[in-house]
Amino acid sequence: MSVYLVLPESKDPYPYYSLKPKAILGKFKIVLSNQQFVVYTATSAIAYSALYAYVSGAPYVFMVVYGLNEKVFGWIFALIAAGLISASLIFLILHQSQWLTFQKTLVQHPH
């Protein structure tokens, strides 16, 4: 708070951006009207929700429900994490090699 009160502002405000609520809500409306943005954002939110649900619930399920000890749970958690990382890398490699683009073309134009 003392920095705000003591130090002078060294940069003039940028006139093309407004921090008024009406201007901000107008920009949100523009962003949220973009269907591609909404789909990507919703997909990402669902994926991260599932990840956080797994991370928070996995210890209970494996250690309480299945009765595993901490060491075994750690190995299972590491194995699943390695699987997720491997799947992500495989997808990246397939995407870069155009294999997925070829598969997408087959789905769009079946013969």
GROMACS .gro file of N, CA and C in nm:
model
  333
    1MET      N    1   0.082  -0.118   0.000
    1MET     CA    2   0.000   0.000   0.000
    1MET      C    3   0.087   0.125   0.000
    2SER      N    4   0.198   0.120   0.074
    2SER     CA    5   0.285   0.238   0.079
    2SER      C    6   0.347   0.267  -0.058
    3VAL      N    7   0.374   0.163  -0.137
    3VAL     CA    8   0.428   0.185  -0.271
    3VAL      C    9   0.328   0.262  -0.355
    4TYR      N   10   0.201   0.226  -0.344
    4TYR     CA   11   0.096   0.295  -0.419
    4TYR      C   12   0.085   0.441  -0.378
    5LEU      N   13   0.101   0.467  -0.249
    5LEU     CA   14   0.085   0.604  -0.198
    5LEU      C   15   0.208   0.690  -0.217
    6VAL      N   16   0.327   0.630  -0.214
    6VAL     CA   17   0.451   0.708  -0.214
    6VAL      C   18   0.510   0.724  -0.354
    7LEU      N   19   0.516   0.618  -0.430
    7LEU     CA   20   0.581   0.625  -0.561
    7LEU      C   21   0.487   0.683  -0.666
    8PRO      N   22   0.539   0.775  -0.746
    8PRO     CA   23   0.455   0.830  -0.853
    8PRO      C   24   0.445   0.731  -0.970
    9GLU      N   25   0.336   0.741  -1.044
    9GLU     CA   26   0.319   0.658  -1.163
    9GLU      C   27   0.417   0.705  -1.269
   10SER      N   28   0.491   0.611  -1.332
   10SER     CA   29   0.594   0.648  -1.428
   10SER      C   30   0.548   0.633  -1.572
   11LYS      N   31   0.431   0.577  -1.593
   11LYS     CA   32   0.384   0.556  -1.729
   11LYS      C   33   0.243   0.611  -1.743
   12ASP      N   34   0.222   0.680  -1.853
   12ASP     CA   35   0.088   0.733  -1.880
   12ASP      C   36  -0.007   0.619  -1.913
   13PRO      N   37  -0.134   0.635  -1.882
   13PRO     CA   38  -0.230   0.529  -1.914
   13PRO      C   39  -0.244   0.511  -2.065
   14TYR      N   40  -0.265   0.389  -2.106
   14TYR     CA   41  -0.283   0.358  -2.248
   14TYR      C   42  -0.426   0.392  -2.285
   15PRO      N   43  -0.445   0.485  -2.378
   15PRO     CA   44  -0.580   0.536  -2.402
   15PRO      C   45  -0.675   0.438  -2.473
   16TYR      N   46  -0.622   0.330  -2.529
   16TYR     CA   47  -0.707   0.239  -2.606
   16TYR      C   48  -0.769   0.129  -2.521
   17TYR      N   49  -0.731   0.119  -2.396
   17TYR     CA   50  -0.788   0.019  -2.305
   17TYR      C   51  -0.860   0.088  -2.192
   18SER      N   52  -0.977   0.039  -2.161
   18SER     CA   53  -1.055   0.095  -2.052
   18SER      C   54  -1.077  -0.012  -1.946
   19LEU      N   55  -1.068   0.028  -1.821
   19LEU     CA   56  -1.093  -0.064  -1.711
   19LEU      C   57  -1.232  -0.044  -1.652
   20LYS      N   58  -1.318   0.024  -1.725
   20LYS     CA   59  -1.456   0.044  -1.680
   20LYS      C   60  -1.533  -0.087  -1.701
   21PRO      N   61  -1.622  -0.121  -1.610
   21PRO     CA   62  -1.694  -0.249  -1.620
   21PRO      C   63  -1.768  -0.269  -1.752
   22LYS      N   64  -1.827  -0.165  -1.806
   22LYS     CA   65  -1.902  -0.179  -1.932
   22LYS      C   66  -1.808  -0.218  -2.046
   23ALA      N   67  -1.692  -0.157  -2.052
   23ALA     CA   68  -1.595  -0.190  -2.158
   23ALA      C   69  -1.543  -0.332  -2.142
   24ILE      N   70  -1.516  -0.370  -2.018
   24ILE     CA   71  -1.464  -0.505  -1.992
   24ILE      C   72  -1.570  -0.609  -2.028
   25LEU      N   73  -1.693  -0.588  -1.987
   25LEU     CA   74  -1.800  -0.683  -2.019
   25LEU      C   75  -1.826  -0.690  -2.170
   26GLY      N   76  -1.809  -0.577  -2.238
   26GLY     CA   77  -1.822  -0.578  -2.384
   26GLY      C   78  -1.717  -0.666  -2.450
   27LYS      N   79  -1.595  -0.660  -2.400
   27LYS     CA   80  -1.488  -0.745  -2.455
   27LYS      C   81  -1.514  -0.892  -2.423
   28PHE      N   82  -1.565  -0.921  -2.301
   28PHE     CA   83  -1.600  -1.058  -2.267
   28PHE      C   84  -1.708  -1.111  -2.361
   29LYS      N   85  -1.803  -1.027  -2.394
   29LYS     CA   86  -1.910  -1.067  -2.485
   29LYS      C   87  -1.853  -1.106  -2.621
   30ILE      N   88  -1.757  -1.030  -2.668
   30ILE     CA   89  -1.694  -1.060  -2.797
   30ILE      C   90  -1.621  -1.194  -2.791
   31VAL      N   91  -1.545  -1.214  -2.684
   31VAL     CA   92  -1.469  -1.338  -2.669
   31VAL      C   93  -1.563  -1.458  -2.656
   32LEU      N   94  -1.666  -1.445  -2.573
   32LEU     CA   95  -1.757  -1.557  -2.550
   32LEU      C   96  -1.850  -1.585  -2.667
   33SER      N   97  -1.859  -1.494  -2.762
   33SER     CA   98  -1.940  -1.519  -2.881
   33SER      C   99  -1.863  -1.600  -2.986
   34ASN      N  100  -1.734  -1.619  -2.965
   34ASN     CA  101  -1.653  -1.700  -3.055
   34ASN      C  102  -1.670  -1.847  -3.019
   35GLN      N  103  -1.739  -1.923  -3.105
   35GLN     CA  104  -1.773  -2.061  -3.075
   35GLN      C  105  -1.648  -2.148  -3.057
   36GLN      N  106  -1.545  -2.126  -3.136
   36GLN     CA  107  -1.423  -2.204  -3.125
   36GLN      C  108  -1.359  -2.184  -2.987
   37PHE      N  109  -1.356  -2.061  -2.940
   37PHE     CA  110  -1.301  -2.033  -2.807
   37PHE      C  111  -1.381  -2.106  -2.699
   38VAL      N  112  -1.513  -2.101  -2.708
   38VAL     CA  113  -1.598  -2.163  -2.607
   38VAL      C  114  -1.577  -2.314  -2.605
   39VAL      N  115  -1.568  -2.377  -2.722
   39VAL     CA  116  -1.549  -2.522  -2.729
   39VAL      C  117  -1.413  -2.561  -2.670
   40TYR      N  118  -1.307  -2.492  -2.709
   40TYR     CA  119  -1.174  -2.523  -2.657
   40TYR      C  120  -1.166  -2.500  -2.506
   41THR      N  121  -1.227  -2.392  -2.460
   41THR     CA  122  -1.224  -2.361  -2.318
   41THR      C  123  -1.302  -2.464  -2.238
   42ALA      N  124  -1.419  -2.503  -2.287
   42ALA     CA  125  -1.500  -2.603  -2.217
   42ALA      C  126  -1.428  -2.738  -2.214
   43THR      N  127  -1.368  -2.776  -2.325
   43THR     CA  128  -1.294  -2.902  -2.330
   43THR      C  129  -1.177  -2.901  -2.233
   44SER      N  130  -1.105  -2.792  -2.230
   44SER     CA  131  -0.992  -2.780  -2.138
   44SER      C  132  -1.039  -2.782  -1.993
   45ALA      N  133  -1.149  -2.716  -1.965
   45ALA     CA  134  -1.202  -2.713  -1.828
   45ALA      C  135  -1.244  -2.852  -1.783
   46ILE      N  136  -1.307  -2.928  -1.871
   46ILE     CA  137  -1.349  -3.065  -1.837
   46ILE      C  138  -1.227  -3.153  -1.814
   47ALA      N  139  -1.126  -3.141  -1.900
   47ALA     CA  140  -1.006  -3.222  -1.885
   47ALA      C  141  -0.935  -3.192  -1.753
   48TYR      N  142  -0.920  -3.064  -1.720
   48TYR     CA  143  -0.853  -3.029  -1.594
   48TYR      C  144  -0.938  -3.067  -1.473
   49SER      N  145  -1.070  -3.061  -1.487
   49SER     CA  146  -1.157  -3.105  -1.378
   49SER      C  147  -1.136  -3.253  -1.350
   50ALA      N  148  -1.128  -3.332  -1.457
   50ALA     CA  149  -1.105  -3.475  -1.440
   50ALA      C  150  -0.969  -3.501  -1.376
   51LEU      N  151  -0.868  -3.427  -1.419
   51LEU     CA  152  -0.734  -3.444  -1.362
   51LEU      C  153  -0.734  -3.411  -1.213
   52TYR      N  154  -0.793  -3.299  -1.175
   52TYR     CA  155  -0.797  -3.261  -1.033
   52TYR      C  156  -0.881  -3.358  -0.951
   53ALA      N  157  -0.990  -3.409  -1.010
   53ALA     CA  158  -1.070  -3.509  -0.938
   53ALA      C  159  -0.988  -3.635  -0.914
   54TYR      N  160  -0.911  -3.676  -1.014
   54TYR     CA  161  -0.826  -3.794  -0.998
   54TYR      C  162  -0.719  -3.771  -0.891
   55VAL      N  163  -0.651  -3.657  -0.901
   55VAL     CA  164  -0.543  -3.629  -0.807
   55VAL      C  165  -0.595  -3.621  -0.663
   56SER      N  166  -0.712  -3.563  -0.645
   56SER     CA  167  -0.764  -3.550  -0.509
   56SER      C  168  -0.830  -3.679  -0.459
   57GLY      N  169  -0.886  -3.760  -0.548
   57GLY     CA  170  -0.956  -3.880  -0.505
   57GLY      C  171  -0.876  -4.008  -0.508
   58ALA      N  172  -0.768  -4.011  -0.584
   58ALA     CA  173  -0.690  -4.134  -0.598
   58ALA      C  174  -0.634  -4.187  -0.466
   59PRO      N  175  -0.580  -4.103  -0.379
   59PRO     CA  176  -0.528  -4.158  -0.253
   59PRO      C  177  -0.637  -4.231  -0.172
   60TYR      N  178  -0.755  -4.172  -0.166
   60TYR     CA  179  -0.864  -4.236  -0.091
   60TYR      C  180  -0.901  -4.371  -0.153
   61VAL      N  181  -0.918  -4.373  -0.284
   61VAL     CA  182  -0.961  -4.496  -0.350
   61VAL      C  183  -0.856  -4.606  -0.336
   62PHE      N  184  -0.732  -4.574  -0.365
   62PHE     CA  185  -0.629  -4.678  -0.362
   62PHE      C  186  -0.590  -4.720  -0.220
   63MET      N  187  -0.582  -4.624  -0.128
   63MET     CA  188  -0.533  -4.659   0.005
   63MET      C  189  -0.644  -4.699   0.102
   64VAL      N  190  -0.762  -4.639   0.092
   64VAL     CA  191  -0.870  -4.673   0.183
   64VAL      C  192  -0.957  -4.784   0.127
   65VAL      N  193  -1.004  -4.766   0.005
   65VAL     CA  194  -1.094  -4.865  -0.054
   65VAL      C  195  -1.021  -4.995  -0.085
   66TYR      N  196  -0.905  -4.984  -0.153
   66TYR     CA  197  -0.831  -5.105  -0.192
   66TYR      C  198  -0.728  -5.148  -0.088
   67GLY      N  199  -0.701  -5.067   0.011
   67GLY     CA  200  -0.611  -5.104   0.121
   67GLY      C  201  -0.463  -5.108   0.085
   68LEU      N  202  -0.420  -5.034  -0.016
   68LEU     CA  203  -0.279  -5.033  -0.053
   68LEU      C  204  -0.201  -4.940   0.040
   69ASN      N  205  -0.072  -4.969   0.059
   69ASN     CA  206   0.009  -4.880   0.142
   69ASN      C  207   0.061  -4.763   0.058
   70GLU      N  208   0.127  -4.669   0.123
   70GLU     CA  209   0.172  -4.547   0.056
   70GLU      C  210   0.272  -4.575  -0.056
   71LYS      N  211   0.360  -4.671  -0.033
   71LYS     CA  212   0.464  -4.701  -0.132
   71LYS      C  213   0.401  -4.756  -0.261
   72VAL      N  214   0.309  -4.849  -0.247
   72VAL     CA  215   0.243  -4.907  -0.365
   72VAL      C  216   0.161  -4.800  -0.436
   73PHE      N  217   0.091  -4.717  -0.358
   73PHE     CA  218   0.015  -4.609  -0.420
   73PHE      C  219   0.107  -4.516  -0.497
   74GLY      N  220   0.221  -4.484  -0.442
   74GLY     CA  221   0.316  -4.398  -0.513
   74GLY      C  222   0.359  -4.457  -0.646
   75TRP      N  223   0.385  -4.588  -0.650
   75TRP     CA  224   0.423  -4.653  -0.775
   75TRP      C  225   0.308  -4.652  -0.876
   76ILE      N  226   0.187  -4.678  -0.829
   76ILE     CA  227   0.071  -4.674  -0.919
   76ILE      C  228   0.050  -4.534  -0.973
   77PHE      N  229   0.060  -4.435  -0.885
   77PHE     CA  230   0.043  -4.296  -0.927
   77PHE      C  231   0.150  -4.259  -1.031
   78ALA      N  232   0.274  -4.300  -1.007
   78ALA     CA  233   0.383  -4.271  -1.102
   78ALA      C  234   0.359  -4.340  -1.235
   79LEU      N  235   0.311  -4.464  -1.231
   79LEU     CA  236   0.283  -4.538  -1.355
   79LEU      C  237   0.172  -4.470  -1.436
   80ILE      N  238   0.068  -4.427  -1.369
   80ILE     CA  239  -0.041  -4.358  -1.439
   80ILE      C  240   0.008  -4.224  -1.495
   81ALA      N  241   0.087  -4.151  -1.419
   81ALA     CA  242   0.143  -4.024  -1.467
   81ALA      C  243   0.232  -4.047  -1.589
   82ALA      N  244   0.313  -4.152  -1.585
   82ALA     CA  245   0.399  -4.184  -1.700
   82ALA      C  246   0.314  -4.220  -1.821
   83GLY      N  247   0.204  -4.288  -1.798
   83GLY     CA  248   0.113  -4.321  -1.908
   83GLY      C  249   0.051  -4.197  -1.970
   84LEU      N  250   0.011  -4.102  -1.887
   84LEU     CA  251  -0.046  -3.978  -1.939
   84LEU      C  252   0.057  -3.898  -2.019
   85ILE      N  253   0.179  -3.892  -1.967
   85ILE     CA  254   0.285  -3.821  -2.038
   85ILE      C  255   0.317  -3.891  -2.170
   86SER      N  256   0.326  -4.024  -2.168
   86SER     CA  257   0.355  -4.100  -2.290
   86SER      C  258   0.245  -4.081  -2.394
   87ALA      N  259   0.119  -4.085  -2.351
   87ALA     CA  260   0.009  -4.066  -2.444
   87ALA      C  261   0.014  -3.927  -2.507
   88SER      N  262   0.049  -3.826  -2.426
   88SER     CA  263   0.061  -3.691  -2.478
   88SER      C  264   0.172  -3.681  -2.583
   89LEU      N  265   0.286  -3.745  -2.556
   89LEU     CA  266   0.398  -3.742  -2.652
   89LEU      C  267   0.364  -3.820  -2.779
   90ILE      N  268   0.297  -3.933  -2.765
   90ILE     CA  269   0.258  -4.011  -2.883
   90ILE      C  270   0.162  -3.929  -2.969
   91PHE      N  271   0.066  -3.863  -2.906
   91PHE     CA  272  -0.027  -3.779  -2.981
   91PHE      C  273   0.048  -3.668  -3.054
   92LEU      N  274   0.144  -3.606  -2.989
   92LEU     CA  275   0.223  -3.501  -3.052
   92LEU      C  276   0.297  -3.555  -3.173
   93ILE      N  277   0.359  -3.671  -3.160
   93ILE     CA  278   0.434  -3.731  -3.272
   93ILE      C  279   0.339  -3.764  -3.386
   94LEU      N  280   0.224  -3.824  -3.355
   94LEU     CA  281   0.128  -3.857  -3.460
   94LEU      C  282   0.075  -3.732  -3.528
   95HIS      N  283   0.053  -3.630  -3.451
   95HIS     CA  284   0.002  -3.506  -3.509
   95HIS      C  285   0.106  -3.442  -3.602
   96GLN      N  286   0.229  -3.445  -3.560
   96GLN     CA  287   0.334  -3.386  -3.642
   96GLN      C  288   0.360  -3.468  -3.768
   97SER      N  289   0.334  -3.597  -3.762
   97SER     CA  290   0.360  -3.681  -3.879
   97SER      C  291   0.242  -3.682  -3.976
   98GLN      N  292   0.142  -3.602  -3.948
   98GLN     CA  293   0.024  -3.591  -4.033
   98GLN      C  294  -0.061  -3.717  -4.034
   99TRP      N  295  -0.036  -3.814  -3.947
   99TRP     CA  296  -0.117  -3.935  -3.943
   99TRP      C  297  -0.260  -3.901  -3.902
  100LEU      N  298  -0.274  -3.814  -3.804
  100LEU     CA  299  -0.408  -3.778  -3.759
  100LEU      C  300  -0.483  -3.699  -3.866
  101THR      N  301  -0.412  -3.615  -3.941
  101THR     CA  302  -0.476  -3.541  -4.049
  101THR      C  303  -0.529  -3.637  -4.154
  102PHE      N  304  -0.452  -3.741  -4.185
  102PHE     CA  305  -0.495  -3.842  -4.280
  102PHE      C  306  -0.619  -3.915  -4.228
  103GLN      N  307  -0.619  -3.953  -4.101
  103GLN     CA  308  -0.733  -4.021  -4.042
  103GLN      C  309  -0.857  -3.931  -4.043
  104LYS      N  310  -0.838  -3.803  -4.018
  104LYS     CA  311  -0.949  -3.708  -4.019
  104LYS      C  312  -1.009  -3.699  -4.159
  105THR      N  313  -0.925  -3.702  -4.262
  105THR     CA  314  -0.972  -3.697  -4.399
  105THR      C  315  -1.055  -3.821  -4.431
  106LEU      N  316  -1.012  -3.937  -4.383
  106LEU     CA  317  -1.089  -4.059  -4.407
  106LEU      C  318  -1.226  -4.054  -4.340
  107VAL      N  319  -1.231  -3.997  -4.222
  107VAL     CA  320  -1.359  -3.987  -4.151
  107VAL      C  321  -1.452  -3.889  -4.221
  108GLN      N  322  -1.399  -3.780  -4.272
  108GLN     CA  323  -1.482  -3.679  -4.338
  108GLN      C  324  -1.530  -3.725  -4.475
  109HIS      N  325  -1.452  -3.807  -4.544
  109HIS     CA  326  -1.488  -3.852  -4.678
  109HIS      C  327  -1.482  -4.004  -4.688
  110PRO      N  328  -1.575  -4.075  -4.621
  110PRO     CA  329  -1.569  -4.221  -4.629
  110PRO      C  330  -1.609  -4.270  -4.767
  111HIS      N  331  -1.546  -4.379  -4.810
  111HIS     CA  332  -1.579  -4.437  -4.942
  111HIS      C  333  -1.639  -4.573  -4.924
   0.00000   0.00000   0.00000
